[in-house]
mmCIF file of C-alpha atoms and ligand atoms in Angstrom:
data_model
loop_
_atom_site.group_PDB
_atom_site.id
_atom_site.type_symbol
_atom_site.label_atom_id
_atom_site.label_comp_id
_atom_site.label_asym_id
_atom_site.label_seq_id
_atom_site.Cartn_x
_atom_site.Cartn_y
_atom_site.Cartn_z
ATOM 1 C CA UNK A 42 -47.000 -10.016 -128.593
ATOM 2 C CA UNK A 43 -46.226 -13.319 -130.495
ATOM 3 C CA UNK A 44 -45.548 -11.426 -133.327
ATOM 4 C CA UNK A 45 -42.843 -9.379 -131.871
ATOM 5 C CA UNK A 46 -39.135 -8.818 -133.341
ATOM 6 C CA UNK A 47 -36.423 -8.526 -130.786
ATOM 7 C CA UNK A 48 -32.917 -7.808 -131.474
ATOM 8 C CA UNK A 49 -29.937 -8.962 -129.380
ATOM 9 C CA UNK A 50 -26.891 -7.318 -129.822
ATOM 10 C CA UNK A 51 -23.927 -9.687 -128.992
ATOM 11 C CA UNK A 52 -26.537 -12.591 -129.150
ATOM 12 C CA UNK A 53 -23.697 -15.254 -130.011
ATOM 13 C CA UNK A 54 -22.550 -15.960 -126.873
ATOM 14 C CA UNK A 55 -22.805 -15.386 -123.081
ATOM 15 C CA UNK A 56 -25.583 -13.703 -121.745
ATOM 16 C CA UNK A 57 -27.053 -12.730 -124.806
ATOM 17 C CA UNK A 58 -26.964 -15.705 -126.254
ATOM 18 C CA UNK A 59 -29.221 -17.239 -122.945
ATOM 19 C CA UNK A 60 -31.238 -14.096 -123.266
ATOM 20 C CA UNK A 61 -32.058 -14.784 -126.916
ATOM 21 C CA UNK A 62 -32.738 -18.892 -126.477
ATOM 22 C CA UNK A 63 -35.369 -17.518 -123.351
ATOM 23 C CA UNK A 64 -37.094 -15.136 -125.669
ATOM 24 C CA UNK A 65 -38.053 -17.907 -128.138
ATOM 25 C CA UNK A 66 -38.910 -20.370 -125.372
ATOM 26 C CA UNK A 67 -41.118 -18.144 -123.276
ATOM 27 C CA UNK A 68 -42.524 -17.970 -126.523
ATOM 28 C CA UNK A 69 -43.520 -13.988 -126.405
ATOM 29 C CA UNK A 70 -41.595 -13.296 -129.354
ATOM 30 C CA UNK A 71 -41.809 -14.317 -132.983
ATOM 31 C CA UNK A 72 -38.262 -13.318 -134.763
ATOM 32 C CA UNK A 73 -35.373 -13.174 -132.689
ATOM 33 C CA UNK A 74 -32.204 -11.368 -134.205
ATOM 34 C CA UNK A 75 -28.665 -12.116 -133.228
ATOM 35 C CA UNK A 76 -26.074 -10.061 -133.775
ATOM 36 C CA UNK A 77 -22.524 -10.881 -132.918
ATOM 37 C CA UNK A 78 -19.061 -9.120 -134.754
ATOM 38 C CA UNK A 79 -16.617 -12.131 -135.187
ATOM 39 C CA UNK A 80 -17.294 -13.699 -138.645
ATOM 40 C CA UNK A 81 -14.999 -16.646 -137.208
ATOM 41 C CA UNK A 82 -17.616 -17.312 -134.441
ATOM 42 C CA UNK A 83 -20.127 -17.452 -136.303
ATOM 43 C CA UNK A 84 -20.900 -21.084 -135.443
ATOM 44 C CA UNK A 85 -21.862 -19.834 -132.306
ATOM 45 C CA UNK A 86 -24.634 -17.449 -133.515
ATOM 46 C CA UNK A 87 -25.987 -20.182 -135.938
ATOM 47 C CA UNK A 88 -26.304 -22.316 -132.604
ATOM 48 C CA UNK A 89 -28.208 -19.830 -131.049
ATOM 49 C CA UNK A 90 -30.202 -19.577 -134.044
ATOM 50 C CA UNK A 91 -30.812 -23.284 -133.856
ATOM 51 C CA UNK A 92 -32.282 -22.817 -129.928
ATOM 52 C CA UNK A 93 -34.963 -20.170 -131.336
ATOM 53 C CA UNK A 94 -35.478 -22.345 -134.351
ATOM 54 C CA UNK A 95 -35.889 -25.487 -131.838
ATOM 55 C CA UNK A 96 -38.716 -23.327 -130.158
ATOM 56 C CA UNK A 97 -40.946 -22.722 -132.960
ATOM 57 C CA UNK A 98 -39.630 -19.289 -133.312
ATOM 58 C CA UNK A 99 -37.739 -17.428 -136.619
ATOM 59 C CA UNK A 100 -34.061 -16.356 -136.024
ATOM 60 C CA UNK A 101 -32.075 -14.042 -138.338
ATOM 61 C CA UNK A 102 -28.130 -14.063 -138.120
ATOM 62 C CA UNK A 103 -26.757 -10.336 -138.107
ATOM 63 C CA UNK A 104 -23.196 -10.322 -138.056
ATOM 64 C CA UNK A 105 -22.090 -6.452 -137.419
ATOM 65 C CA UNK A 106 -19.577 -4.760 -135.577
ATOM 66 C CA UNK A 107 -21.735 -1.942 -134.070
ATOM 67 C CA UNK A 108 -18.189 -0.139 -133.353
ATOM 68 C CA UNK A 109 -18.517 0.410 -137.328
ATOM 69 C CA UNK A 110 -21.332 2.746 -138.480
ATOM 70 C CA UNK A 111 -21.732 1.351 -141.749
ATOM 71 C CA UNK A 112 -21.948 -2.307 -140.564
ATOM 72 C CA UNK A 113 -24.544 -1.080 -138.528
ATOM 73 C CA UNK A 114 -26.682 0.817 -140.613
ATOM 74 C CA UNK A 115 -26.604 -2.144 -143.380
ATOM 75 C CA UNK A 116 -27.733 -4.614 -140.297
ATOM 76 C CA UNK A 117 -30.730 -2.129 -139.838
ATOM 77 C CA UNK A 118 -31.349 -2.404 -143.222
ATOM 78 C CA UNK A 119 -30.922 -6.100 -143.766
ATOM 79 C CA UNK A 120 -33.174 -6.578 -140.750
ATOM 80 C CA UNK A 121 -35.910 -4.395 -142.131
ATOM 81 C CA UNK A 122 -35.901 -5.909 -144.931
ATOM 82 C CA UNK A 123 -36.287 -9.659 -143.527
ATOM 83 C CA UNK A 124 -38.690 -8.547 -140.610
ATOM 84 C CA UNK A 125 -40.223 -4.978 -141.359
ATOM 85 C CA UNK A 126 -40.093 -3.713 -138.137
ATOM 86 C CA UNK A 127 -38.692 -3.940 -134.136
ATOM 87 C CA UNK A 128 -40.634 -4.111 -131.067
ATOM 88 C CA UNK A 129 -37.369 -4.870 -128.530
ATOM 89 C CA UNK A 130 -34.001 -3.813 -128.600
ATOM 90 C CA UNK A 131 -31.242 -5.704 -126.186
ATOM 91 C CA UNK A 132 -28.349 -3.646 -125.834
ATOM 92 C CA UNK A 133 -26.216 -6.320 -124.376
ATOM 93 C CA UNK A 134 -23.073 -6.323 -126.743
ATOM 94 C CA UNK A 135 -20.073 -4.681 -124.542
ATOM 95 C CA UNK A 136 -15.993 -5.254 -124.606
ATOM 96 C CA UNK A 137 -13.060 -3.241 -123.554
ATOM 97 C CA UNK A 138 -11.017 -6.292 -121.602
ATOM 98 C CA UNK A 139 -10.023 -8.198 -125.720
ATOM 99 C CA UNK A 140 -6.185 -8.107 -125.668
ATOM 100 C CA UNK A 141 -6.476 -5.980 -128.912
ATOM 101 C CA UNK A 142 -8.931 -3.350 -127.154
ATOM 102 C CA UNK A 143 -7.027 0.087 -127.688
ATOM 103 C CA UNK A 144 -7.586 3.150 -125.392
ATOM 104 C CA UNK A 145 -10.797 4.335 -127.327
ATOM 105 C CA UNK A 146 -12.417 0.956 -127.571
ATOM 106 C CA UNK A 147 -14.441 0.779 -124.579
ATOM 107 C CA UNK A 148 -16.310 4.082 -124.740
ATOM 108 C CA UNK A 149 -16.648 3.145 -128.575
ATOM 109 C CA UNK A 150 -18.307 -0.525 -128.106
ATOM 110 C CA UNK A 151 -20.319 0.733 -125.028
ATOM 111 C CA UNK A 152 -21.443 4.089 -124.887
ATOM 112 C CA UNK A 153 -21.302 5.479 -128.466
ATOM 113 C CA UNK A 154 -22.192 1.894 -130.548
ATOM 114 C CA UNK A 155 -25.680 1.693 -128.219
ATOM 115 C CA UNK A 156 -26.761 5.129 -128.653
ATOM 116 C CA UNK A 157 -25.748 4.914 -132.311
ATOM 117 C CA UNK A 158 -28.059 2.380 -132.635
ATOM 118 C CA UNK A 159 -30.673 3.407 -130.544
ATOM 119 C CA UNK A 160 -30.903 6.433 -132.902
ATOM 120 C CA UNK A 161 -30.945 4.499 -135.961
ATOM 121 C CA UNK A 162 -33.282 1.576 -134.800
ATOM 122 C CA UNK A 163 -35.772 4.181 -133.417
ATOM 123 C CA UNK A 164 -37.481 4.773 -136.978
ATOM 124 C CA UNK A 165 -38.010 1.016 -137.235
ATOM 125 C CA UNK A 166 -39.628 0.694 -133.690
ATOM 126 C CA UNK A 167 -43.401 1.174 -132.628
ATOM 127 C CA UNK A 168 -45.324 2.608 -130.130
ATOM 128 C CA UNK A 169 -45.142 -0.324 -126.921
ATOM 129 C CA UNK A 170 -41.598 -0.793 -128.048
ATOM 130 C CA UNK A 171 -38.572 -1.904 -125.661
ATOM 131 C CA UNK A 172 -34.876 -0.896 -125.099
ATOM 132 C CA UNK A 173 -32.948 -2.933 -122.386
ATOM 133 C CA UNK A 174 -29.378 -1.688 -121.749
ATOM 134 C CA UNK A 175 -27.368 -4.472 -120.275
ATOM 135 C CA UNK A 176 -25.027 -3.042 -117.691
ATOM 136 C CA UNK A 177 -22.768 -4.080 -114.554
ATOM 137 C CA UNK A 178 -23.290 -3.242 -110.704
ATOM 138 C CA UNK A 179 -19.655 -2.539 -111.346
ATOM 139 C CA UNK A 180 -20.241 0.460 -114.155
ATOM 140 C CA UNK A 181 -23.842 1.792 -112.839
ATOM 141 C CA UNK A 182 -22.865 2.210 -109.398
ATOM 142 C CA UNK A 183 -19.426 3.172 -110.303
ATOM 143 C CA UNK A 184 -17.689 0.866 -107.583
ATOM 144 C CA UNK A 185 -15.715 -1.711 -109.426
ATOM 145 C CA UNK A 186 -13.139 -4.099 -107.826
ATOM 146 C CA UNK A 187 -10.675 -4.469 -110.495
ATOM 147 C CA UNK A 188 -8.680 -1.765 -112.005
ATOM 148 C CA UNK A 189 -8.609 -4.106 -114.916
ATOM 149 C CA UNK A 190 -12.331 -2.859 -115.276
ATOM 150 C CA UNK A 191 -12.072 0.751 -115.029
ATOM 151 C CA UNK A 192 -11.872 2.044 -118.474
ATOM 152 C CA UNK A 193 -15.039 -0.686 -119.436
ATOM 153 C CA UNK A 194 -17.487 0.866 -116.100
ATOM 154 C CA UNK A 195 -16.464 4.438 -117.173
ATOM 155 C CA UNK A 196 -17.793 3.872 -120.719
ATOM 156 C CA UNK A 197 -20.882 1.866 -119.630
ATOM 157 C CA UNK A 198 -21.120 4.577 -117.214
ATOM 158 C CA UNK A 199 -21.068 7.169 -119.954
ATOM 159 C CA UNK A 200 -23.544 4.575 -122.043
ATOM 160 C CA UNK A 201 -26.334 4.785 -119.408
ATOM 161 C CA UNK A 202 -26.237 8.237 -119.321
ATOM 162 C CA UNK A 203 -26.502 9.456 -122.815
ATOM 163 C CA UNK A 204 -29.743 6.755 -123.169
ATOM 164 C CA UNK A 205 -31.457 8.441 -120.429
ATOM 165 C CA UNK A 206 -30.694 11.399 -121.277
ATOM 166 C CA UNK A 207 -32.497 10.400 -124.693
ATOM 167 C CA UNK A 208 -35.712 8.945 -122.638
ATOM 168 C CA UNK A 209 -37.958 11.729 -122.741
ATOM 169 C CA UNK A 210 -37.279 11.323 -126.693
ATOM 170 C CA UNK A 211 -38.293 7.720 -126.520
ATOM 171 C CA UNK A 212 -40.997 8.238 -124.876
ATOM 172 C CA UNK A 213 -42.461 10.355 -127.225
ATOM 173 C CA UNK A 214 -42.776 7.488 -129.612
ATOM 174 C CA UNK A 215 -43.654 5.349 -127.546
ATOM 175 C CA UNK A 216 -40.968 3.760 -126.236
ATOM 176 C CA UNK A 217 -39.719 2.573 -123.161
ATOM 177 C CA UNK A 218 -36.064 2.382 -121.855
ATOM 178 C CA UNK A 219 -35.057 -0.003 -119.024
ATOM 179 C CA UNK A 220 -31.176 -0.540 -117.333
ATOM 180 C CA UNK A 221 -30.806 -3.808 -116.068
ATOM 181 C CA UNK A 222 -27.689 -4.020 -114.031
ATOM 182 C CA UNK A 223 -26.358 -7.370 -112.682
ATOM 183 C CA UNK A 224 -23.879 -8.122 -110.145
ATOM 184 C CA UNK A 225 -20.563 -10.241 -110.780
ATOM 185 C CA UNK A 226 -22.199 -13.713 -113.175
ATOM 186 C CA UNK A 227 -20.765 -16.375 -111.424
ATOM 187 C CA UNK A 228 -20.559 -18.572 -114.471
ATOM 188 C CA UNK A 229 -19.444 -16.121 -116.767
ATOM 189 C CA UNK A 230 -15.745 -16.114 -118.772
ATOM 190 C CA UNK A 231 -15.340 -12.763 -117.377
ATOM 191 C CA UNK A 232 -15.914 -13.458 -114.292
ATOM 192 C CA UNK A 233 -13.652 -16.326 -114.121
ATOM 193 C CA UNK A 234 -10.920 -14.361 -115.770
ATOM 194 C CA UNK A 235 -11.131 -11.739 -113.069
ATOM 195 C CA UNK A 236 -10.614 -14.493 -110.329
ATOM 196 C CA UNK A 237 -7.659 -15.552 -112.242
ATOM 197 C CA UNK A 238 -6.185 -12.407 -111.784
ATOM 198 C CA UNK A 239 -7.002 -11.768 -108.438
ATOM 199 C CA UNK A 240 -7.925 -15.725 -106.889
ATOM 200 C CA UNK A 241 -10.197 -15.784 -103.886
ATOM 201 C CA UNK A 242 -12.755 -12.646 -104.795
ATOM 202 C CA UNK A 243 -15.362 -13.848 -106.251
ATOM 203 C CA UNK A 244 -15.730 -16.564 -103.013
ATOM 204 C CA UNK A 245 -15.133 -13.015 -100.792
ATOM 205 C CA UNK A 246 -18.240 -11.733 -102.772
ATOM 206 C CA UNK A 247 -20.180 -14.682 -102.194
ATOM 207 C CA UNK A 248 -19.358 -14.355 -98.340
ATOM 208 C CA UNK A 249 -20.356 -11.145 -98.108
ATOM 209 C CA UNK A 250 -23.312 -10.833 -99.945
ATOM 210 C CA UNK A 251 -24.656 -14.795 -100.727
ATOM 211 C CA UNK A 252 -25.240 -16.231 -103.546
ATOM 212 C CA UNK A 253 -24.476 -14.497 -107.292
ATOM 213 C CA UNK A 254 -26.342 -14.260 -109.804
ATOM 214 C CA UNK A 255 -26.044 -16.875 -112.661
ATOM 215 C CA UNK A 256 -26.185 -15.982 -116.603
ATOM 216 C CA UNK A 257 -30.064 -18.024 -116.848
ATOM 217 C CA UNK A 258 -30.907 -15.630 -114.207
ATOM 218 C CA UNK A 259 -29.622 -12.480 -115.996
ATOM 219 C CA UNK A 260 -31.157 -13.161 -119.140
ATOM 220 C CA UNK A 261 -34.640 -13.795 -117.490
ATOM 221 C CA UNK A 262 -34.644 -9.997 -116.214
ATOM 222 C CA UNK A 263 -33.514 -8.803 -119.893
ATOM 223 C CA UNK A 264 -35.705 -10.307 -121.772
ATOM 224 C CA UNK A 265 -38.440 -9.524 -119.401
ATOM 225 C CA UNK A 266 -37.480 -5.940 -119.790
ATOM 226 C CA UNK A 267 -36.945 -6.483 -123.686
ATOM 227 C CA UNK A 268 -40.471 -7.640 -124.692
ATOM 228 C CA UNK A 269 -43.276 -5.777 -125.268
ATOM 229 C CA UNK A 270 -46.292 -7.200 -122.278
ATOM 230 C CA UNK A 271 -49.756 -5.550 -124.967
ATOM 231 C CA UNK A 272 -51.011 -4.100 -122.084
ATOM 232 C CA UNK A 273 -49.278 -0.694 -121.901
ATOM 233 C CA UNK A 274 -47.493 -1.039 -118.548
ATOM 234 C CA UNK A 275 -44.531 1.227 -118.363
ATOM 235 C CA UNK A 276 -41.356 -1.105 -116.911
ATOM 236 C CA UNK A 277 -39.322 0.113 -114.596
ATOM 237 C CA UNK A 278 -36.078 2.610 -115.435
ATOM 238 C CA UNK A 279 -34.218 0.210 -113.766
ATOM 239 C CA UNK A 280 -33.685 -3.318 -112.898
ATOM 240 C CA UNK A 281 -31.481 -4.942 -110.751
ATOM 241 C CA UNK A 282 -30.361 -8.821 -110.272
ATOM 242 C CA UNK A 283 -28.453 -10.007 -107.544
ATOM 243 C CA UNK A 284 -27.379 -7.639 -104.369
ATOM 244 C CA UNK A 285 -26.881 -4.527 -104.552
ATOM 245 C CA UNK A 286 -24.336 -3.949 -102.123
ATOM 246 C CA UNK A 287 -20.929 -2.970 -102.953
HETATM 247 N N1 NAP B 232 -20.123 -11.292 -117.158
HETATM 248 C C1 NAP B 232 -20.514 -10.650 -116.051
HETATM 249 O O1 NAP B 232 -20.131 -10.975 -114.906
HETATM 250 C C2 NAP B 232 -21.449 -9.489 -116.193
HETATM 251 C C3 NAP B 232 -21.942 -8.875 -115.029
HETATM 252 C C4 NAP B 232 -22.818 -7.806 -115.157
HETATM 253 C C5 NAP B 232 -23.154 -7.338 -116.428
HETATM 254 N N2 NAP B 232 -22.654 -7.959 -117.530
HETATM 255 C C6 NAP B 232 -23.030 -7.422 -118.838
HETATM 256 O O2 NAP B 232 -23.681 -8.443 -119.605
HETATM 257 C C7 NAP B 232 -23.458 -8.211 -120.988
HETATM 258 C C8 NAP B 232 -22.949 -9.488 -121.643
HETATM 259 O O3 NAP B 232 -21.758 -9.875 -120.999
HETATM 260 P P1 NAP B 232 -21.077 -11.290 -121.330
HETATM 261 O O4 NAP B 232 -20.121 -11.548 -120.219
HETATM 262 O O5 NAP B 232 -22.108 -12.282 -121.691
HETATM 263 O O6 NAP B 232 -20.242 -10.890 -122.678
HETATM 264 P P2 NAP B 232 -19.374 -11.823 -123.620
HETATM 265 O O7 NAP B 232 -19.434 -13.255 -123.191
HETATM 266 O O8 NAP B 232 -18.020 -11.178 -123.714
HETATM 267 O O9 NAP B 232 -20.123 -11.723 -125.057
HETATM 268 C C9 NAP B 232 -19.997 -10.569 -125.795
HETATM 269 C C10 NAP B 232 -20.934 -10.623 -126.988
HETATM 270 O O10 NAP B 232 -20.892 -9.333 -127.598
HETATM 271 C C11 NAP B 232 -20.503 -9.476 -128.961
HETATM 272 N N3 NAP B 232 -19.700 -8.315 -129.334
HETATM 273 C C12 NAP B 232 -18.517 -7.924 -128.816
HETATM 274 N N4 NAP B 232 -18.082 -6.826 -129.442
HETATM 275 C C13 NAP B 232 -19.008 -6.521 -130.386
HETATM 276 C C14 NAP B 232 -19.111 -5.516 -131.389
HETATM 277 N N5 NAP B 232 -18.161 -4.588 -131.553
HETATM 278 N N6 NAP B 232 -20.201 -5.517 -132.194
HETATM 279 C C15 NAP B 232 -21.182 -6.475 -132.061
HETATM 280 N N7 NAP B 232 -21.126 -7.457 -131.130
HETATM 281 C C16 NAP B 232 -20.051 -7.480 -130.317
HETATM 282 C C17 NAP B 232 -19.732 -10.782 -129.052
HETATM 283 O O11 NAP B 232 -19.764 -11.294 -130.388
HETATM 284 P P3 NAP B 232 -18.448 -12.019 -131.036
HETATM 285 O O12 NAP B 232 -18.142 -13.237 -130.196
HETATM 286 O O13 NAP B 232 -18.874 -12.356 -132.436
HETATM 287 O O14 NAP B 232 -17.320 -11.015 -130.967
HETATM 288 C C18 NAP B 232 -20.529 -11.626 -128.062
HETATM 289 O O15 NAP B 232 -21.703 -12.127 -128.684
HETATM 290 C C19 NAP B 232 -22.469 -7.046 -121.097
HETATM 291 O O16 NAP B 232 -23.166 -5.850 -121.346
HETATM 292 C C20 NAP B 232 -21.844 -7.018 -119.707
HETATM 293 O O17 NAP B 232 -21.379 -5.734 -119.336
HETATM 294 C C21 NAP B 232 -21.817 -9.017 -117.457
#
């Protein structure tokens, strides 16, 4: 599937940004798009652009807040335009903890945003085609240890559910949805900020359950689950990295 197109939402930074540089390294993908919303970080998406760029592959810059239906129906546009079609969707974009969140925020960004675009991307995608919806151990097993986090593992909660809900729809074109769920990323900004808040927890998850998961490692199982493998294999509903006890 050299050829492919792949789409990263919230590719600017994080682990989308690692999951897009891996897809044009492993070299299984032709065009990787990144999307990100914050016209002044920018930067940041054209440096992720430079990474595919650096790996022989073609990168297109989408900036779009996929809170905003318009903004995301002209990024659907603009990328059929540039690349014609889509053969892998990351649904990794997610918020809800930004200072300027209000109460509606979370189940906007992640549950009604990725089925938004799930429906509108649909028409572009082919048969063999990939949706990966990034989620937390925290939201898909609905055991979260901050109540910081609550209103953000209720909508991703609420996210999962409506997408497989619409799998049997997906299917019928062809297409395959996979959840990939990660545990606490030790090297993460959010995680960080949580052990600011409440010092010592992420070392008490390490105790208890070894090592975490880092971002690299993340992004490995979400762009495996984002590309298309030609042979017609179905993946797996859902992924997990790192443990799975909470
Ligand atoms: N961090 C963890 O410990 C952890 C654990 C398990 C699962 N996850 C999941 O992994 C995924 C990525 O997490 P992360 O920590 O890497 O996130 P992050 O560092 O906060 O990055 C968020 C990305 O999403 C973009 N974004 C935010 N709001 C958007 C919007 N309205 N429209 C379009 N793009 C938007 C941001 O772009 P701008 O910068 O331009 O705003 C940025 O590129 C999330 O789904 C998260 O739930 C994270």
């Amino acid at each position: 599937m050299g050829e492919a197109v792949v789409l990263v939402t919230g590719g600017s930074r994080g682990v989308g940004a690692e999951v897009a540089g891996l897809l044009a390294e492993r070299g299984d993908v032709g065009t990787v798009v990144v999307n990100h919303r914050d016209g002044n970080k920018a930067w940041m998406a054209r440096a992720v652009a430079a990474r595919v760029e650096a790996a022989g592959r073609r990168a297109l810059v989408l900036r779009a807040d996929l809170t905003d239906p318009d903004e995301t129906r002209g990024m659907l546009a603009d990328l059929e335009e540039s690349a014609g079609r889509l053969d892998g969707l990351v649904l990794n974009a997610s918020g809800g903890l930004e200072r300027w969140a209000d109460e509606g925020y979370a189940m906007r960004i992640n549950a009604d945003s990725p089925v938004r675009l799930v429906d509108a991307a649909l028409p572009l995608m082919r048969p063999g085609g990939r949706i990966a919806f990034v989620t937390s151990h925290w939201a898909h097993f609905e055991r979260y240890e901050s109540p910081v986090y609550a209103p953000v593992a209720r909508s991703k909660q609420a996210g999962e559910a409506a997408l497989r809900a619409r799998s049997a729809r997906l299917a019928a074109r062809g297409v395959a949805l996979t959840v990939v769920s990660g545990d606490v990323i030790a090297d993460s900004p959010i995680a960080l900020m949580l052990d600011r808040l409440n010092p010592g927890w992420l070392a008490a998850r390490r105790d208890r359950v070894g090592p975490l998961p880092d971002t690299r490692a993340f992004a490995g199982a979400i762009a495996d689950a984002a590309v298309p493998d030609g042979r017609g294999a179905r993946p797996p509903a859902t992924v997990y990295v790192g443990s799975t006890r909470m």
